[in-house]
Amino acid sequence: MKARKNRQWRLAARPSGEVAVSDFQWVEEPVRPLAGGELLVRNAYLSLDPTNRVWMNAAPSYLPAVEIGEIMRGFALGVVEESRHDDFAPGDIVQGILGWQDYAISTGHAVSKVLRLSVPLDAHFGLFGHIGLTAYFGLIDIGKPVPGETLVVSAAAGAVGSLVGQIGKIKGCRVVGIAGSDEKCSWITGELGFDAAINYRKGSVIRGLMRHCPGGIDVYFDNVGGETLDAVLRFINLKARIALCGMVAQYNTGKPLSGPSYLANAINQRARLEGFIVMDYYDRAEEAIDALAGWYAEGRIKYRVDIVDGLEHAPEALVRLFHGQNQGKLIVKISEEPAR
Ligand SMILES: NC(=O)c1ccc[n+]([C@@H]2O[C@H](COP(=O)([O-])OP(=O)(O)OC[C@H]3O[C@@H](n4cnc5c(N)ncnc54)[C@H](OP(=O)(O)O)[C@@H]3O)[C@@H](O)[C@H]2O)c1
């Protein structure tokens, strides 16, 4: 039988600032035969995430750096085409860190079967999977929202942020989103039910917070860091909770941004700032998926996916993410959806 061709994006260079298409190299090679204990997955969807840029740095983060010449790391979802692994059979739909490529050979480590919920497969990136778990546990476990409190979320029209705001509404909070365009602000207030939105590219975030958070801020879900985090710190209430989820404002700067000037307010207000990584919650995934699936079925939560067609476009799509040009969860369609 003729070997399958595997198209891949490998890391060609470490970006010193903004990620560029030239940081990736396109390679084509045949898929090798499986060894015992391995499975072969045909990737259907690849998730593009801000954290992809973090993994391209030489310094390790919560995962080791991707090495030059290595297949670019990425979450993907696909179908098992061959298996020599006891826990997986051909036809299983799986997701995990399967890389920027057509086919992944895996030992099954960090690969899980997709729960067959009656939703489109892209929902496993837009609503469930690592995105939904991040929004759910970051807000519920760390933000600990209480009805009547004010919740602020940044990158609010993005994959994680849009879910956070909607969960905040379900939990009875007043929700204010910060996003980078009028269209995004209209979407989160109009369709998603946020109480207010601030377009940070158009005016001062500080003035926006003064206007929309007259009673101060109890919970801040931080996706961007930098000046936005600093602005929020000025307005936090006593015992505020700040969930440090991501710092997308500094991923492309090539160096850390200088620290927030208003951090002392966390002392005055006895606030808690807590970082988290979604992987720490994987053993509680079912709890989040049950809650999200229930709210989705009741029409209380919506998600939006931005699907780019073709693995060949993955690098340019990743660049778009850092210009705020994605409209919801950014996904690359690599091949046809497996039959379910
Ligand atoms: N801790 C964890 O385990 C975990 C897991 C998943 C994601 N995250 C983090 O969650 C955050 C959101 O991720 P996502 O997957 O939902 O992505 P996303 O929000 O769908 O897309 C990223 C958005 O960030 C905004 N952005 C890009 N560059 C920016 C900059 N320099 N300053 C301010 N905003 C900028 C853009 O929106 P605007 O148009 O609004 O600027 C862009 O659309 C990221 O920081 C990511 O690293 C963390």
Coordinates of C-alpha atoms and ligand atoms in Angstrom, one line a residue:
M1 CA 0.0 0.0 0.0
K2 CA 1.3 3.5 -0.9
A3 CA 2.3 5.4 2.3
R4 CA 0.1 8.4 3.2
K5 CA 1.7 11.8 2.6
N6 CA 2.0 14.0 5.7
R7 CA 2.1 17.7 5.2
Q8 CA 3.6 19.5 8.2
W9 CA 4.5 22.9 9.5
R10 CA 7.8 22.8 11.4
L11 CA 9.4 25.6 13.5
A12 CA 12.0 27.2 11.3
A13 CA 13.1 30.2 13.4
R14 CA 12.3 31.7 16.8
P15 CA 10.5 35.1 16.4
S16 CA 12.2 37.9 18.3
G17 CA 9.0 40.0 18.2
E18 CA 5.9 39.5 16.2
V19 CA 5.4 36.0 14.8
A20 CA 5.9 35.8 11.0
V21 CA 5.0 33.2 8.4
S22 CA 8.7 32.8 7.7
D23 CA 9.1 31.4 11.2
F24 CA 7.6 28.2 9.8
Q25 CA 8.8 25.7 7.3
W26 CA 6.5 23.5 5.1
V27 CA 7.7 19.9 5.0
E28 CA 6.1 16.8 3.3
E29 CA 7.1 13.3 4.2
P30 CA 5.5 9.8 4.1
V31 CA 3.8 8.5 7.2
R32 CA 5.8 5.7 8.7
P33 CA 4.3 2.4 9.8
L34 CA 3.0 2.2 13.4
A35 CA 4.9 0.5 16.2
G36 CA 3.1 -1.4 18.9
G37 CA 1.2 0.8 21.3
E38 CA 0.8 3.6 18.7
L39 CA -2.2 5.1 16.9
L40 CA -2.5 7.1 13.7
V41 CA -4.8 10.1 13.7
R42 CA -5.9 12.0 10.6
N43 CA -6.3 15.6 11.8
A44 CA -9.5 17.3 10.8
Y45 CA -9.3 20.6 12.8
L46 CA -6.3 22.4 14.2
S47 CA -6.8 25.0 17.0
L48 CA -4.8 28.1 16.7
D49 CA -4.1 29.7 20.1
P50 CA -2.2 32.7 21.4
T51 CA -0.1 30.3 23.5
N52 CA 1.3 28.8 20.2
R53 CA 3.5 32.0 20.1
V54 CA 4.7 31.4 23.7
W55 CA 5.8 27.8 22.8
M56 CA 8.0 29.3 20.0
N57 CA 10.2 31.1 22.5
A58 CA 13.5 29.4 23.6
A59 CA 12.6 29.6 27.2
P60 CA 10.2 26.9 28.5
S61 CA 6.8 28.0 29.8
Y62 CA 4.4 25.6 31.3
L63 CA 5.5 23.2 28.5
P64 CA 8.9 22.8 27.0
A65 CA 9.8 25.1 24.1
V66 CA 9.2 23.7 20.6
E67 CA 12.6 23.0 19.1
I68 CA 13.8 24.4 15.8
G69 CA 12.9 21.8 13.1
E70 CA 10.3 20.2 15.3
I71 CA 6.6 19.9 14.1
M72 CA 4.8 22.9 15.5
R73 CA 2.9 22.0 18.6
G74 CA -0.9 22.5 18.5
F75 CA -4.2 21.1 19.7
A76 CA -6.0 19.2 17.0
L77 CA -9.0 17.0 16.6
G78 CA -9.3 14.1 14.2
V79 CA -10.1 10.5 13.6
V80 CA -8.1 7.4 14.3
E81 CA -7.3 5.7 11.0
E82 CA -5.1 2.9 12.3
S83 CA -4.4 1.6 15.8
R84 CA -2.0 -0.7 17.5
H85 CA -3.1 0.8 20.9
D86 CA -5.5 -1.2 23.1
D87 CA -7.6 1.9 24.1
F88 CA -8.2 3.3 20.6
A89 CA -9.8 1.8 17.5
P90 CA -10.2 3.1 13.9
G91 CA -13.1 5.5 13.7
D92 CA -12.6 7.0 17.2
I93 CA -12.8 10.7 17.2
V94 CA -10.0 12.1 19.4
Q95 CA -8.4 15.4 20.4
G96 CA -5.0 16.3 21.9
I97 CA -1.7 17.8 21.2
L98 CA -1.4 16.3 17.7
G99 CA 0.5 19.1 15.9
W100 CA 0.3 21.2 12.8
Q101 CA 0.2 18.3 10.3
D102 CA -2.2 16.0 8.4
Y103 CA -1.4 12.9 10.4
A104 CA -0.1 12.4 13.9
I105 CA 1.4 9.2 15.3
S106 CA 0.7 9.1 19.0
T107 CA 1.3 6.8 22.0
G108 CA -2.1 8.0 23.3
H109 CA -0.4 10.3 25.8
A110 CA -2.6 13.4 26.3
V111 CA -5.0 12.2 23.6
S112 CA -8.6 11.7 24.6
K113 CA -11.8 10.5 22.9
V114 CA -14.2 13.2 22.0
L115 CA -17.5 12.9 23.9
R116 CA -20.1 12.3 21.3
L117 CA -22.3 15.2 22.1
S118 CA -24.9 16.3 19.6
V119 CA -23.0 19.4 18.6
P120 CA -20.9 20.2 15.5
L121 CA -17.3 18.9 15.9
D122 CA -15.9 22.5 15.8
A123 CA -17.7 23.0 19.1
H124 CA -15.1 20.9 20.7
F125 CA -12.7 23.8 20.2
G126 CA -15.2 26.7 20.3
L127 CA -17.2 25.6 23.4
F128 CA -15.7 22.5 25.0
G129 CA -12.1 21.3 25.0
H130 CA -9.4 23.5 26.4
I131 CA -11.3 26.7 25.6
G132 CA -14.4 25.9 27.6
L133 CA -12.5 24.5 30.5
T134 CA -10.3 27.6 30.7
A135 CA -13.3 29.9 30.8
Y136 CA -15.3 27.7 33.2
F137 CA -12.6 26.9 35.8
G138 CA -10.8 30.3 35.5
L139 CA -14.0 32.0 36.3
I140 CA -15.7 29.6 38.7
D141 CA -12.7 28.4 40.7
I142 CA -10.6 31.5 40.7
G143 CA -12.9 34.4 40.0
K144 CA -15.6 32.9 42.3
P145 CA -18.4 35.2 41.0
V146 CA -21.2 36.1 43.3
P147 CA -24.6 37.4 42.0
G148 CA -24.7 41.2 41.9
E149 CA -20.9 41.5 41.6
T150 CA -19.2 43.3 38.7
L151 CA -17.0 41.1 36.4
V152 CA -14.7 42.6 33.8
V153 CA -13.1 40.4 31.1
S154 CA -10.6 41.4 28.5
A155 CA -10.2 39.9 24.9
A156 CA -13.9 39.7 25.6
A157 CA -15.0 38.8 22.1
G158 CA -12.4 36.0 21.8
A159 CA -12.8 32.3 22.3
V160 CA -12.2 32.3 26.1
G161 CA -13.4 35.8 26.9
S162 CA -16.8 35.4 25.1
L163 CA -17.6 32.3 27.2
V164 CA -16.4 33.9 30.4
G165 CA -18.8 36.9 30.0
Q166 CA -21.7 34.6 29.3
I167 CA -21.0 32.4 32.3
G168 CA -20.7 35.5 34.4
K169 CA -24.2 36.6 33.3
I170 CA -25.5 33.1 34.1
K171 CA -24.0 33.5 37.6
G172 CA -25.8 36.8 38.0
C173 CA -23.0 39.3 37.6
R174 CA -22.9 42.6 35.9
V175 CA -20.5 41.9 33.0
V176 CA -18.2 44.4 31.2
G177 CA -16.1 43.3 28.3
I178 CA -13.0 44.9 26.8
A179 CA -12.5 44.2 23.1
G180 CA -10.7 45.6 20.1
S181 CA -13.4 46.8 17.7
D182 CA -16.9 48.3 17.6
E183 CA -18.2 45.2 15.8
K184 CA -16.8 43.0 18.6
C185 CA -18.3 45.3 21.3
S186 CA -21.7 45.2 19.6
W187 CA -21.6 41.4 19.3
I188 CA -20.9 40.9 23.0
T189 CA -23.5 43.4 24.2
G190 CA -26.1 42.6 21.5
E191 CA -26.0 38.9 21.1
L192 CA -24.2 37.6 24.2
G193 CA -25.9 39.8 26.8
F194 CA -22.9 41.6 28.3
D195 CA -24.0 44.7 30.1
A196 CA -21.4 47.0 28.6
A197 CA -18.3 46.9 26.4
I198 CA -15.2 49.1 26.0
N199 CA -13.4 49.3 22.7
Y200 CA -9.8 49.7 24.0
R201 CA -8.5 50.7 20.6
K202 CA -10.8 53.7 20.4
G203 CA -10.7 55.3 23.8
S204 CA -9.2 55.2 27.2
V205 CA -9.9 51.9 29.1
I206 CA -9.7 53.9 32.4
R207 CA -12.5 56.2 31.3
G208 CA -14.5 53.2 30.1
L209 CA -14.1 51.5 33.5
M210 CA -15.1 54.6 35.4
R211 CA -18.2 54.9 33.3
H212 CA -19.3 51.2 33.2
C213 CA -18.1 50.0 36.7
P214 CA -19.3 52.8 39.0
G215 CA -19.4 50.4 41.9
G216 CA -15.8 49.1 41.3
I217 CA -14.7 45.7 40.0
D218 CA -15.0 42.5 42.0
V219 CA -13.7 39.9 39.5
Y220 CA -11.3 40.5 36.6
F221 CA -10.6 37.7 34.1
D222 CA -7.4 38.8 32.5
N223 CA -6.6 37.6 29.0
V224 CA -4.2 40.4 28.0
G225 CA -2.1 41.7 30.9
G226 CA -0.2 45.0 30.3
E227 CA -1.9 48.3 30.4
T228 CA -5.4 46.8 30.6
L229 CA -4.5 44.9 33.8
D230 CA -3.0 48.0 35.2
A231 CA -6.2 50.0 34.4
V232 CA -8.4 47.4 36.1
L233 CA -6.2 47.4 39.3
R234 CA -7.1 51.0 39.9
F235 CA -10.8 50.1 40.3
I236 CA -10.8 46.8 42.2
N237 CA -13.0 46.4 45.2
L238 CA -12.2 44.9 48.6
K239 CA -11.4 41.2 48.3
A240 CA -11.4 41.3 44.5
R241 CA -10.3 38.2 42.6
I242 CA -8.2 38.4 39.5
A243 CA -7.9 35.3 37.4
L244 CA -4.6 35.6 35.4
C245 CA -5.4 33.6 32.3
G246 CA -3.3 35.0 29.6
M247 CA -1.1 38.0 28.7
V248 CA -1.6 38.2 24.9
A249 CA -0.4 41.9 25.0
Q250 CA 3.1 40.7 25.6
Y251 CA 3.4 37.5 23.7
N252 CA 4.8 39.3 20.6
T253 CA 6.9 42.0 22.3
G254 CA 9.9 39.8 22.6
K255 CA 10.4 40.8 26.2
P256 CA 8.2 41.1 29.3
L257 CA 6.3 44.3 29.8
S258 CA 7.1 46.3 32.8
G259 CA 5.0 45.5 35.8
P260 CA 1.7 47.2 36.7
S261 CA 1.9 50.6 38.4
Y262 CA -1.3 50.0 40.5
L263 CA -0.3 46.6 42.0
A264 CA -0.2 48.2 45.4
N265 CA -4.0 48.5 45.2
A266 CA -4.1 44.7 45.5
I267 CA -2.7 45.2 49.0
N268 CA -5.1 48.0 49.9
Q269 CA -8.0 45.9 48.7
R270 CA -6.8 42.6 50.0
A271 CA -7.2 41.3 46.5
R272 CA -6.1 37.9 45.2
L273 CA -4.3 37.5 41.9
E274 CA -4.0 33.9 40.8
G275 CA -2.6 32.4 37.6
F276 CA -3.8 29.1 36.3
I277 CA -3.2 26.6 33.4
V278 CA -6.2 24.7 32.0
M279 CA -4.3 21.4 32.0
D280 CA -4.4 21.4 35.8
Y281 CA -8.2 20.9 35.4
Y282 CA -8.4 18.1 32.9
D283 CA -9.3 15.6 35.6
R284 CA -12.4 17.7 36.2
A285 CA -13.3 18.2 32.5
E286 CA -16.6 16.4 32.8
E287 CA -17.9 19.0 35.3
A288 CA -17.3 21.9 32.9
I289 CA -18.5 20.1 29.8
D290 CA -21.7 19.1 31.6
A291 CA -22.4 22.6 32.7
L292 CA -21.5 24.2 29.3
A293 CA -23.5 21.6 27.4
G294 CA -26.5 22.2 29.6
W295 CA -26.3 26.0 29.1
Y296 CA -25.8 25.6 25.4
A297 CA -28.9 23.3 25.1
E298 CA -30.9 25.9 27.0
G299 CA -29.7 28.6 24.6
R300 CA -28.0 30.5 27.4
I301 CA -24.5 30.3 25.9
K302 CA -23.3 30.8 22.3
Y303 CA -19.9 30.5 20.6
R304 CA -18.5 31.6 17.4
V305 CA -15.8 29.9 15.3
D306 CA -13.6 31.4 12.7
I307 CA -12.6 28.6 10.4
V308 CA -9.7 29.0 8.0
D309 CA -9.6 26.4 5.2
G310 CA -6.4 24.5 4.6
L311 CA -3.3 23.6 6.7
E312 CA -1.2 25.6 4.3
H313 CA -2.8 28.8 5.7
A314 CA -2.0 28.1 9.4
P315 CA 1.0 30.5 9.8
E316 CA -0.8 33.5 8.3
A317 CA -3.9 32.7 10.4
L318 CA -1.8 32.7 13.6
V319 CA -0.4 36.1 12.7
R320 CA -4.1 37.4 12.3
L321 CA -4.8 36.3 15.9
F322 CA -2.4 39.0 17.2
H323 CA -4.1 41.7 15.2
G324 CA -7.5 40.9 16.6
Q325 CA -8.6 39.8 13.2
N326 CA -10.2 36.5 14.4
Q327 CA -14.0 36.5 14.9
G328 CA -14.3 33.9 17.7
K329 CA -12.3 30.7 18.1
L330 CA -9.7 30.4 15.4
I331 CA -9.5 27.0 13.8
V332 CA -7.9 25.6 10.7
K333 CA -9.8 22.9 8.8
I334 CA -7.2 20.4 7.7
S335 CA -9.4 17.7 6.3
E336 CA -13.0 16.6 6.0
E337 CA -14.8 15.9 9.3
P338 CA -15.0 12.2 10.1
A339 CA -18.4 10.6 9.8
R340 CA -20.2 10.2 13.2
Ligands
LIG1 N1 -4.3 29.8 31.2 C1 -4.7 28.9 30.3 O1 -4.6 27.7 30.5 C2 -5.2 29.4 29.0 C3 -5.9 28.5 28.1 C4 -6.3 29.1 26.9 C5 -6.1 30.4 26.6 N2 -5.4 31.2 27.5 C6 -5.2 32.6 27.2 O2 -6.5 33.2 27.0 C7 -6.3 34.4 26.2 C8 -7.4 34.3 25.1 O3 -7.1 33.2 24.3 P1 -8.2 32.8 23.2 O4 -7.7 31.4 22.7 O5 -9.5 33.0 23.7 O6 -7.9 33.8 22.0 P2 -8.9 34.9 21.4 O7 -9.3 35.8 22.5 O8 -9.9 34.2 20.6 O9 -7.9 35.7 20.4 C9 -6.9 36.5 20.9 C10 -7.5 37.9 21.0 O10 -6.6 38.7 21.8 C11 -6.7 40.0 21.5 N3 -5.3 40.6 21.3 C12 -4.4 40.1 20.4 N4 -3.3 40.9 20.6 C13 -3.5 41.7 21.6 C14 -2.7 42.8 22.2 N5 -1.5 43.0 21.9 N6 -3.3 43.5 23.2 C15 -4.6 43.2 23.6 N7 -5.4 42.3 23.0 C16 -4.8 41.5 22.0 C17 -7.4 40.1 20.1 O11 -8.8 40.6 20.4 P3 -9.1 42.2 20.4 O12 -9.6 42.5 19.0 O13 -10.1 42.3 21.4 O14 -7.8 42.9 20.6 C18 -7.5 38.7 19.7 O15 -8.7 38.4 18.9 C19 -4.9 34.4 25.7 O16 -4.1 35.2 26.5 C20 -4.5 32.9 25.9 O17 -3.1 32.8 26.0 C21 -5.0 30.7 28.6

